[in-house]
XYZ file of C-alpha atoms in Angstrom:
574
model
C 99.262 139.150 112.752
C 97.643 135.922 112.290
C 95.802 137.443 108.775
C 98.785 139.377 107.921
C 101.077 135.535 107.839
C 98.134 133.693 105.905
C 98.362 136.336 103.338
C 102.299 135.857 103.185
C 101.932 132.069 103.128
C 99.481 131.500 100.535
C 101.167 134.112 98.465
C 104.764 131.919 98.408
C 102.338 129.753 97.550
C 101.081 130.542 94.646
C 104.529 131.835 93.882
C 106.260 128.502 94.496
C 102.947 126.660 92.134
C 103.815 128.957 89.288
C 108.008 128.598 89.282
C 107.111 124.491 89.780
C 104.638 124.349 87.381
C 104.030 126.727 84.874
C 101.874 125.128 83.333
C 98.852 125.789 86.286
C 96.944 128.979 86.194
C 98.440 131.789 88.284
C 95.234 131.883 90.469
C 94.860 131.472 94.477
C 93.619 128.016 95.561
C 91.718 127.442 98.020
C 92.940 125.696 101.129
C 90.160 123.137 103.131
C 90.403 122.630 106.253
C 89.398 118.978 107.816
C 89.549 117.358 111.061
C 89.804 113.645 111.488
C 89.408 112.747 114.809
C 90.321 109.114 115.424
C 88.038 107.113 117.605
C 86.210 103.939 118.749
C 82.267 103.686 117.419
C 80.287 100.274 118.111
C 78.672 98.992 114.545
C 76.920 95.983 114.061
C 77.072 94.165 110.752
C 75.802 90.419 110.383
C 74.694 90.156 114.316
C 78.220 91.038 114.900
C 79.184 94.358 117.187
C 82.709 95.497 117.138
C 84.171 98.644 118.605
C 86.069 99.265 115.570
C 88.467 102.607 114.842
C 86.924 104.858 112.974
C 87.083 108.883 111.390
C 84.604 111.078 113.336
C 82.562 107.846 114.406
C 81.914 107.229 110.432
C 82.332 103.575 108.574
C 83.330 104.307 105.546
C 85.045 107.570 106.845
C 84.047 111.342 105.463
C 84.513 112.258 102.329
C 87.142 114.677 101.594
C 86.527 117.061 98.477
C 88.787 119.316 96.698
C 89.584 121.253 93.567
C 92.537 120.737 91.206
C 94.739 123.160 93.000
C 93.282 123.175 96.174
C 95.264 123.130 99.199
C 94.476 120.453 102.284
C 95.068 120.589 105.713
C 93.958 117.872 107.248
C 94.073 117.553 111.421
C 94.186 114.177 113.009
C 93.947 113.718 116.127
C 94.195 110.377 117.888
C 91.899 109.523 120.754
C 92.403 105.182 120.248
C 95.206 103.640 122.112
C 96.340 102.541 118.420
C 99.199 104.043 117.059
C 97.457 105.368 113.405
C 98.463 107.289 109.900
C 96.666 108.474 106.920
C 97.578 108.031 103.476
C 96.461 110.218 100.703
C 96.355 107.243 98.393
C 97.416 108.104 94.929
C 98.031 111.761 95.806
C 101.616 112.707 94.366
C 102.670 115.502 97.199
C 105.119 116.692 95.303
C 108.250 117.431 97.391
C 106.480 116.860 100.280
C 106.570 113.237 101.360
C 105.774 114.407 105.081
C 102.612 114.178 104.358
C 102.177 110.925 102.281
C 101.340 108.846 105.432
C 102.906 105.446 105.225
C 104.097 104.572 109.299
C 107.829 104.280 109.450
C 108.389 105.327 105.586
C 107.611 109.049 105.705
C 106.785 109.613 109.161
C 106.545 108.233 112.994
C 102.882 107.275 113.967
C 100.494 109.751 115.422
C 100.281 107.931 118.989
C 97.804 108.052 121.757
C 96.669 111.350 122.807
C 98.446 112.970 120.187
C 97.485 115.107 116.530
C 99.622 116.205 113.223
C 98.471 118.492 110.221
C 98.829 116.667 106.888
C 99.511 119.644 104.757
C 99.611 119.417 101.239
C 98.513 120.920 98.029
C 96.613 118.799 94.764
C 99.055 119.623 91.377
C 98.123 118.638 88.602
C 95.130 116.102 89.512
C 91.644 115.547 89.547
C 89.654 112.620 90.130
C 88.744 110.119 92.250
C 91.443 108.772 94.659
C 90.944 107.556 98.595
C 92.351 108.027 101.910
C 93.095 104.879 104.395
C 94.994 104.410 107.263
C 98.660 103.345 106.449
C 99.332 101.117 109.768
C 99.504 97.289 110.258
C 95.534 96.495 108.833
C 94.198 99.626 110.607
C 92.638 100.193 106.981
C 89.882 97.854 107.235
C 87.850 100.241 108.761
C 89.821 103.591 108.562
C 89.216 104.603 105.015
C 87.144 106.923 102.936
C 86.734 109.075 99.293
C 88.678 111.738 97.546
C 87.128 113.546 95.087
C 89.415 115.950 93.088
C 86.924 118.192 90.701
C 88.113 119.853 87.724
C 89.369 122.773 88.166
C 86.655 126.486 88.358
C 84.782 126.422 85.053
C 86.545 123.584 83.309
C 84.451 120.550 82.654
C 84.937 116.644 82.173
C 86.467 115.460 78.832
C 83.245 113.377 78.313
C 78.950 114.073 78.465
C 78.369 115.920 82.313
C 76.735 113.801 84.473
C 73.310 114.330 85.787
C 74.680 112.800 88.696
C 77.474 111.495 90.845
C 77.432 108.464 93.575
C 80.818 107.178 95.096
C 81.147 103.533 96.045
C 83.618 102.087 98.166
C 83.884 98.435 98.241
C 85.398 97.082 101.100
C 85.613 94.147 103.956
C 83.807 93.398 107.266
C 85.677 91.045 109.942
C 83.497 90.103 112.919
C 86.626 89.686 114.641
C 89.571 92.613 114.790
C 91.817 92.379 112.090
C 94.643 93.748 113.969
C 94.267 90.308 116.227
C 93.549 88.837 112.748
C 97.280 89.381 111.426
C 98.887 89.600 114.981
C 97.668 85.840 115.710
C 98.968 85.141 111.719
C 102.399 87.068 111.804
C 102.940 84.401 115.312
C 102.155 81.160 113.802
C 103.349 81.717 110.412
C 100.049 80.808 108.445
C 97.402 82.396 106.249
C 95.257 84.925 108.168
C 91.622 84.286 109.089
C 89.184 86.128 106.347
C 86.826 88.804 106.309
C 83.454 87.548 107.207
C 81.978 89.611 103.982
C 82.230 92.199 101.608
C 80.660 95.492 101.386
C 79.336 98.308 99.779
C 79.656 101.661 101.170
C 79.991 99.443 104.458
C 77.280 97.425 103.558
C 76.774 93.574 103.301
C 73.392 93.487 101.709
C 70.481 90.586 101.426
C 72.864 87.475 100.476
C 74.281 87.625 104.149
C 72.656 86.703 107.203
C 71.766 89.447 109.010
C 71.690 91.667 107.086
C 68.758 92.246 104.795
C 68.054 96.305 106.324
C 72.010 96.899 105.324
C 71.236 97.295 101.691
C 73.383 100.069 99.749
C 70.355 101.419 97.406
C 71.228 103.171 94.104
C 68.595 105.072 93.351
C 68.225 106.502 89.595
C 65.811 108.306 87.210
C 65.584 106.435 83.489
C 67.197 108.467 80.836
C 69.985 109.754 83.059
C 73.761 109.393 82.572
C 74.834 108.885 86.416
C 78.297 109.012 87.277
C 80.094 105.934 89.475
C 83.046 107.105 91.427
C 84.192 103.100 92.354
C 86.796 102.614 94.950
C 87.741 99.030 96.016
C 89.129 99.726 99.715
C 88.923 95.997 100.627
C 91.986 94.893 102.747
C 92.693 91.922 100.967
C 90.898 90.916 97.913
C 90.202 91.677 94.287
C 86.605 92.721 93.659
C 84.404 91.777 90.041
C 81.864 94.310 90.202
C 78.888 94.412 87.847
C 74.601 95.715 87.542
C 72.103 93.339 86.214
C 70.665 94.472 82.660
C 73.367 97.243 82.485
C 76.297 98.446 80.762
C 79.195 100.844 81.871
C 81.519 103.426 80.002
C 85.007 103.525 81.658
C 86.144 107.453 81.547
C 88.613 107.435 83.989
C 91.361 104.972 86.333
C 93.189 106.576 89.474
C 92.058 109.466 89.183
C 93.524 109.563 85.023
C 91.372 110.177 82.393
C 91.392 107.302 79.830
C 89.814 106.731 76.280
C 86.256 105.649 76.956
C 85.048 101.643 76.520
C 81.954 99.922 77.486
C 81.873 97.070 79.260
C 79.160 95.079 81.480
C 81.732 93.879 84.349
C 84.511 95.199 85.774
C 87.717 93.995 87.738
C 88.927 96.629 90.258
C 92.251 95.911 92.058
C 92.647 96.600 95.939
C 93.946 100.580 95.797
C 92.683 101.050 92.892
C 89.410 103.596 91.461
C 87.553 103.928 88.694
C 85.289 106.438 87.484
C 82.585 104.963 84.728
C 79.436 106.845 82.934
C 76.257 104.380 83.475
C 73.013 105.372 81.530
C 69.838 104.445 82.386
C 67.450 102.944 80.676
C 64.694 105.192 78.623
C 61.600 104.304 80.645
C 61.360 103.069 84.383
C 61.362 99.186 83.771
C 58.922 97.231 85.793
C 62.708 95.483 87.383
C 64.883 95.844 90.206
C 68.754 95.164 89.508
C 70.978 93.525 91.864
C 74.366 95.293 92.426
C 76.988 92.235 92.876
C 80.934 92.327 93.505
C 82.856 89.161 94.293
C 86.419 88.057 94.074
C 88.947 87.624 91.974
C 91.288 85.002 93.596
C 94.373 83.346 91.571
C 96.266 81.966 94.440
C 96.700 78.448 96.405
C 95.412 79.846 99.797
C 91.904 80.806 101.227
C 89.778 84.079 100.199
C 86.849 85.362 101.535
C 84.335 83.358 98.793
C 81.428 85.422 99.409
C 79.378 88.128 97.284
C 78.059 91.580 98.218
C 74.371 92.612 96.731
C 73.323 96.012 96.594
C 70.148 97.429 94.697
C 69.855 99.565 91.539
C 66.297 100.864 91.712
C 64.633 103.218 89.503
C 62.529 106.209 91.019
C 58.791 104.928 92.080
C 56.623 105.702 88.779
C 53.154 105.482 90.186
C 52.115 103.590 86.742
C 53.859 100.376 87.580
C 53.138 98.003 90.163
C 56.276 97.775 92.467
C 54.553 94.193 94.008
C 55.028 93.154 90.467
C 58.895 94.064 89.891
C 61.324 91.593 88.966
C 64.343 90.759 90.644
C 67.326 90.595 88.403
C 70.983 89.690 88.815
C 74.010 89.752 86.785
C 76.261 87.257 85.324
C 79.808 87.811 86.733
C 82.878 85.923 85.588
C 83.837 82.798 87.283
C 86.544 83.510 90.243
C 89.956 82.332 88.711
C 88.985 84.048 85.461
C 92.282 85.566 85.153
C 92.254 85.690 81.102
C 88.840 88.281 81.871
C 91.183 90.103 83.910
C 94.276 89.939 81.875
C 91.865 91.075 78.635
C 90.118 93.947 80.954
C 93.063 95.714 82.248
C 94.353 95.527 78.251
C 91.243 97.807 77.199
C 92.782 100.960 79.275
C 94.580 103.643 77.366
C 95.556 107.104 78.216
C 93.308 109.975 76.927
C 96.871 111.577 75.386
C 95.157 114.362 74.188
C 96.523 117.874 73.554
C 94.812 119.069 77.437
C 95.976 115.308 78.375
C 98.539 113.870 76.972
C 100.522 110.942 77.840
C 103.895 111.670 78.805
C 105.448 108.747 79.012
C 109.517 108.324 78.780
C 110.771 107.486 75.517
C 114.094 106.976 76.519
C 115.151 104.750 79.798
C 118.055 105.443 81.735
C 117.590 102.926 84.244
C 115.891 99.383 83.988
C 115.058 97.071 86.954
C 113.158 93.972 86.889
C 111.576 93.247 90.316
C 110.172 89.074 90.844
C 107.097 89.542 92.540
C 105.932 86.468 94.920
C 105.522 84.687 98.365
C 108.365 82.561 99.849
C 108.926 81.353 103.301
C 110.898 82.206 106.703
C 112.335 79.265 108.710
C 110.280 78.504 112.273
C 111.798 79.895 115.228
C 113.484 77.192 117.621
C 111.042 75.731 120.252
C 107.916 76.952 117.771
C 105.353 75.111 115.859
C 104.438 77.091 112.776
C 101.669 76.684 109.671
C 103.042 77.686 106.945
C 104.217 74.939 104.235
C 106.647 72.204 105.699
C 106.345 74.059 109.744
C 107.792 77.525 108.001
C 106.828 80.527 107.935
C 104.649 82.318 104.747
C 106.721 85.437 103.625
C 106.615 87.730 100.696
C 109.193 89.609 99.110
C 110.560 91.468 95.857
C 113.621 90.049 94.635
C 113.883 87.695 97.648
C 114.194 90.451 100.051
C 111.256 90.280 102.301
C 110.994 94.402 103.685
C 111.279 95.074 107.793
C 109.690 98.291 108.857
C 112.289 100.253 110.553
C 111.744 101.787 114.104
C 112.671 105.048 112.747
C 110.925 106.882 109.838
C 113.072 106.703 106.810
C 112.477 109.924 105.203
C 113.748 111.320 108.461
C 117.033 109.026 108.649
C 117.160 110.110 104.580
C 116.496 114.186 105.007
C 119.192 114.255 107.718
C 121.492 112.398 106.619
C 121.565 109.710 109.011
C 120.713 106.410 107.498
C 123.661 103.967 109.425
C 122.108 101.094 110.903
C 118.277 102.434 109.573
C 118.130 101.184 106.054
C 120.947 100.163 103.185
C 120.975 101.027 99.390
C 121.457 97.660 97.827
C 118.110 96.517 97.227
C 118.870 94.250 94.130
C 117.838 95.609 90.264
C 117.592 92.329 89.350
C 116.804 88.540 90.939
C 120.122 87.368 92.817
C 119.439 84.048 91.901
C 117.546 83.957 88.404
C 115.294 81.025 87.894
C 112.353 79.377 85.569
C 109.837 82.238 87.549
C 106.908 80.502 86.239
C 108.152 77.114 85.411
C 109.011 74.416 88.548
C 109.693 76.232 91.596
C 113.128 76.199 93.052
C 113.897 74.031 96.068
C 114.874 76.625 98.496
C 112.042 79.266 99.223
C 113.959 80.534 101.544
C 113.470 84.708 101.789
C 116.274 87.190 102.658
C 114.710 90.113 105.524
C 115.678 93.605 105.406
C 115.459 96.900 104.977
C 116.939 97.921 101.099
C 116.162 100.582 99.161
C 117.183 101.665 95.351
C 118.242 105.351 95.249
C 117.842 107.230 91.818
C 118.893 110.376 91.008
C 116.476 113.204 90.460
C 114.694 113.100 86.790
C 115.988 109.651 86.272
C 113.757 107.413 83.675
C 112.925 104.469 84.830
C 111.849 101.042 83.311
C 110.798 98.409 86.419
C 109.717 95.007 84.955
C 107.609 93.249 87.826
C 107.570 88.986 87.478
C 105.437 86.904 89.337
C 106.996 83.411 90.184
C 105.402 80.304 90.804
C 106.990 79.789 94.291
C 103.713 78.842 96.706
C 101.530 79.077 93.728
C 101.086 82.085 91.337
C 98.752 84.512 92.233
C 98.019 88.505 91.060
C 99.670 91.398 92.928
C 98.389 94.726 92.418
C 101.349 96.595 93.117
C 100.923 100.663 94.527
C 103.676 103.291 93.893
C 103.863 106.021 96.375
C 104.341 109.362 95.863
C 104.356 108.715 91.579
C 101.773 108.319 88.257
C 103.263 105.755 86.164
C 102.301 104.211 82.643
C 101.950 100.729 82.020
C 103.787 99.907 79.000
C 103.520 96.646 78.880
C 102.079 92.858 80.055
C 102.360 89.300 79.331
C 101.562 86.036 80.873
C 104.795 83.487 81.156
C 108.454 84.675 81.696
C 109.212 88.122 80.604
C 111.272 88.368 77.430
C 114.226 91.092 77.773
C 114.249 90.867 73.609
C 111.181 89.911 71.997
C 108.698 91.627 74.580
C 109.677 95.510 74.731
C 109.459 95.948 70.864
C 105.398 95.769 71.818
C 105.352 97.976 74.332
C 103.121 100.902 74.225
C 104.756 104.425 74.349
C 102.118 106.014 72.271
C 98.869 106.098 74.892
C 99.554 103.683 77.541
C 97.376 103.898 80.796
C 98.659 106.232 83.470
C 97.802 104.275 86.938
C 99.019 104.298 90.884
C 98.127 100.794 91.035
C 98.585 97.860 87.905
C 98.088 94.549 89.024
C 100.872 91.652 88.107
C 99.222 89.178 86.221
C 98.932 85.391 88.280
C 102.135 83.888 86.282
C 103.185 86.610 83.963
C 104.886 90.112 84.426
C 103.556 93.696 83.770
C 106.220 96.443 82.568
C 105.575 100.778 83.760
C 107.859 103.678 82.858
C 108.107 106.603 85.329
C 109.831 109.794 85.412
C 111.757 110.383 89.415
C 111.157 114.035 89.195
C 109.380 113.874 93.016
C 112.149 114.017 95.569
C 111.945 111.790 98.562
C 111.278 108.440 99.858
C 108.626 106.337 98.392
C 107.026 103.214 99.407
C 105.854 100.295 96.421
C 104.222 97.126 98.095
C 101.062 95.360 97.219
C 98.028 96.654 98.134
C 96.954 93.221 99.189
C 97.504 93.725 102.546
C 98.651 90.224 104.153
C 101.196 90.527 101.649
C 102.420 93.939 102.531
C 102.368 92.127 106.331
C 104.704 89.574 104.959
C 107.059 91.610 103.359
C 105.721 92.189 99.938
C 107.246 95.975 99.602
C 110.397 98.044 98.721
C 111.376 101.894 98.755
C 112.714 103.864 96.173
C 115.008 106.884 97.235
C 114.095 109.728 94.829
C 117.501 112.377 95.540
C 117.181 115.893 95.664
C 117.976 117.979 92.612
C 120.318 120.934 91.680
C 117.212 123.678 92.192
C 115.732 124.793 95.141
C 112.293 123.528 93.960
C 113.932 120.099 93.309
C 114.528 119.484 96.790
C 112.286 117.796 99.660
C 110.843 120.781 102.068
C 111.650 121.186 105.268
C 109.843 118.660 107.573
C 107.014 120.168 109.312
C 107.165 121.292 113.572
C 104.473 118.762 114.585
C 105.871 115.858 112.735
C 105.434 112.939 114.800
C 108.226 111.266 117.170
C 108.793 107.552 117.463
């Protein structure tokens, strides 16, 4: 009986893929099964042990590996007294928001003692995305690779490479982060930082401690390798360059873009990038130094400290390795936000015939979002640290985002929203002001729980500002559940008339994540054809602590396969 409903399932399956999507092959995917069991494991960076959470005991976390098509089902079972999600970060899960993973957006945590499926299917991508947890900073250490390949005997749109590494970039606190922004949320000041940065978990040499946790690259000369690059880091914007070495840039979230070469790149927290690196034609009598660093625009305090790992070429028994030299790259200074503005202008869509860029021509519906930090007054009979005894905040359009205690694709689905969440999340500032000009007096944010609703297939246009108010600073900004093409950016005030005439609608880049330039805007277009609820916050994540974060409300359409699926029997309860 068991065989017998497999066979049924995956044949509605297929069935349901090619009514959807007729553009996919009519051919049965394969489904992969994974279990992620959540649990404590003792590691010891920089002389520091900390029983930190981890997937199957792993830091990073497993890697999860699919085909275009494929179908996931993913068990997690939680065995930490933590409440804990998983996202599929940049997956689109079409229809099926149950299984996008955000706590108290899409679903109720997985709690103590307790397991759900995450069952979903990969349309329509391939790639290199990641998986984190989606709870309070539970990401730090609960986060790993996705790697979508092409689909059965279709290849890359560039030279095959003779190789493929993934590196995640991430953080390392010696103390917990969840005390980290607990102790921060209470006194209303800027969270302690990470203690360093790392490469696939790794500090490297430049930290004390820590000279045997080296991340070693390891290469042949005359190879083209590729770099599957995913910055995971909880909080920061990472440089990220190899001495004596240049990279071609193939690919961003997990969309394939019109190849460039550059020497250093700028990779936004949540966002991946896939890049071609060939070696050089003979082994060199060298080692190269690996480096990433930060990016920091802001007024507060970052985590100031550099990661090192090691490219090293394959012993050739000609050359001395006593006699190699040690060589490091040049990266750009750490408020070099004109690098970062120029860098993220050298992305375009592939927009070929296979690819193309199907951006919206035509805009039904424009919003433009202000992007920034603010402040929430002190509670009576409480000291606080933010500026003047506040408290720091963030918020979109002055409305600083509370979590709900119930999921709101639940309260959405069945119809039962009242007192959960209201639909007047503004489309445009309620109080308009000089955004990157002299800060108004009151900073001052407004807390709740809005939403925009759009009907199904609606084009949108979102304009995201940042403002000056507590200093400007970059935001890379992460749509749930959606693609979306950045049309446009600028530095300054956004210009409703002379600014959209530039915009790109030929080949822009097709992204998950697009960072707001420190004291300018950055405009996307996206079609709402995905029914369901859909978180957008910054992916730096004290920001998406204070508030930093809205939900769009996709509605269902007219057709059966326009509509959100039934949720699944072992959703979890709050």
């Amino acid at each position: 009986m068991a065989v017998s409903s497999r066979v049924i399932v995956m044949t509605l399956f297929i069935f349901a893929t090619s009514c959807c999507f007729p553009s996919l092959p009519r051919v049965a995917a394969t489904t992969r099964h994974y279990t992620f069991n959540i649990q404590l494991k003792n590691v010891t960076r920089s002389c520091q042990t900390r029983n930190i959470i981890t997937v199957n005991g792993k830091f990073p976390g497993p890697r999860v590996t699919v085909r275009e098509g494929d179908r996931l089902l993913v068990k997690v079972v939680n065995n930490v007294s933590s409440n804990v999600t998983i996202h599929w970060h940049g997956i689109r899960q079409f229809r099926n928001g149950w299984a996008d993973g955000p706590a108290y957006v899409t679903q109720c945590p997985v709690q103590t003692n307790q397991s759900y499926v995450y069952n979903f299917t990969v349309i329509g991508q391939r790639g290199t995305l990641f998986w984190h947890a989606h709870i309070s900073w539970l990401r730090a250490t609960v986060y790993g690779p996705i790697i979508i390949l092409p689909k059965r005997n279709e290849s890359y749109p560039f030279v095959k490479p003779y190789k493929e590494h993934t590196i995640l970039l991430g953080e390392w606190f010696n103390a917990d982060p969840e005390a980290i922004i607990a102790q921060a949320l209470q006194t209303g000041g800027g969270p302690n930082v990470s203690n360093a940065h790392t490469l696939n978990g790794l500090p490297g040499p430049l930290y004390n401690c820590s000279a045997q946790d080296i991340y070693r690259l390891k290469v042949k000369p005359g190879r083209t390798y590729m770099l599957r690059l995913i910055n995971a880091a909880v909080n920061d914007e990472l440089f990220f360059s190899i001495a004596n070495h240049s990279f071609t840039v193939v690919e961003a979230d997990a969309s394939y873009v019109k190849p460039f070469k550059t020497r250093t790149l700028i990779i936004e927290p949540g966002q991946t990038t896939n890049v071609l690196l060939k070696t050089k034609s003979k082994t060199p009598n060298a080692t190269f130094l690996i480096l990433a660093r930060p990016y920091f625009s802001g007024l507060g305090t970052f985590d100031n400290t550099t990661v090192a790992g090691i490219l090293e070429y394959v012993h050739d028994s000609s050359i001395s390795s006593s006699k190699h030299h040690l060589l490091r790259p040049s990266l750009p200074a750490t408020n070099d936000t004109n690098f970062v503005a120029d860098f993220s202008k050298k992305f375009h869509s592939l927009n070929s015939k296979k690819f193309p860029a199907n951006v919206p021509k035509i805009v039904d519906k424009k919003f433009f979002f202000t992007i920034g930090l603010g402040t929430n007054p002190c509670p009576k009979n409480q000291t606080c640290q933010g500026p003047n005894g506040t408290k720091i905040a963030a918020s979109m359009n002055n409305i600083s985002f509370a979590f709900p205690l119930k999921a709101l694709l639940q309260a959405h689905y069945s119809n039962q929203n009242e007192g959960i969440y209201t639909t007047d999340f503004p489309v445009v500032p309620l109080h308009p002001f000089n955004y990157t000009g002299k800060p108004p007096n009151n900073s001052f944010v407004i807390i709740g729980t809005k939403v925009v609703e759009l009907p199904f297939n609606t084009s949108v246009e979102l304009v995201m500002q940042d403002t000056s108010i507590l200093g400007a600073e970059s935001h890379p900004m992460h749509l749930h559940g959606y693609n979306f093409f950045v049309v446009g950016q600028g530095f300054g005030n956004f210009d409703s008339e002379k600014d959209p005439p530039k915009f790109n609608l030929v080949d822009p880049v097709e992204r998950n994540t697009v960072g707001v330039p420190s004291g300018g805007w950055v405009a996307i277009r996206f079609l709402a054809d995905n029914p369901g609820v859909w978180l957008m916050h910054c992916h730096i994540d004290v920001h998406l602590s204070w508030g930093m974060t809205m939900v769009w409300i996709v509605k269902n359409g007219n057709l059966p396969n326009q509509k959100v699926q039934p949720p699944p029997s072992d959703l979890p309860k709050c």
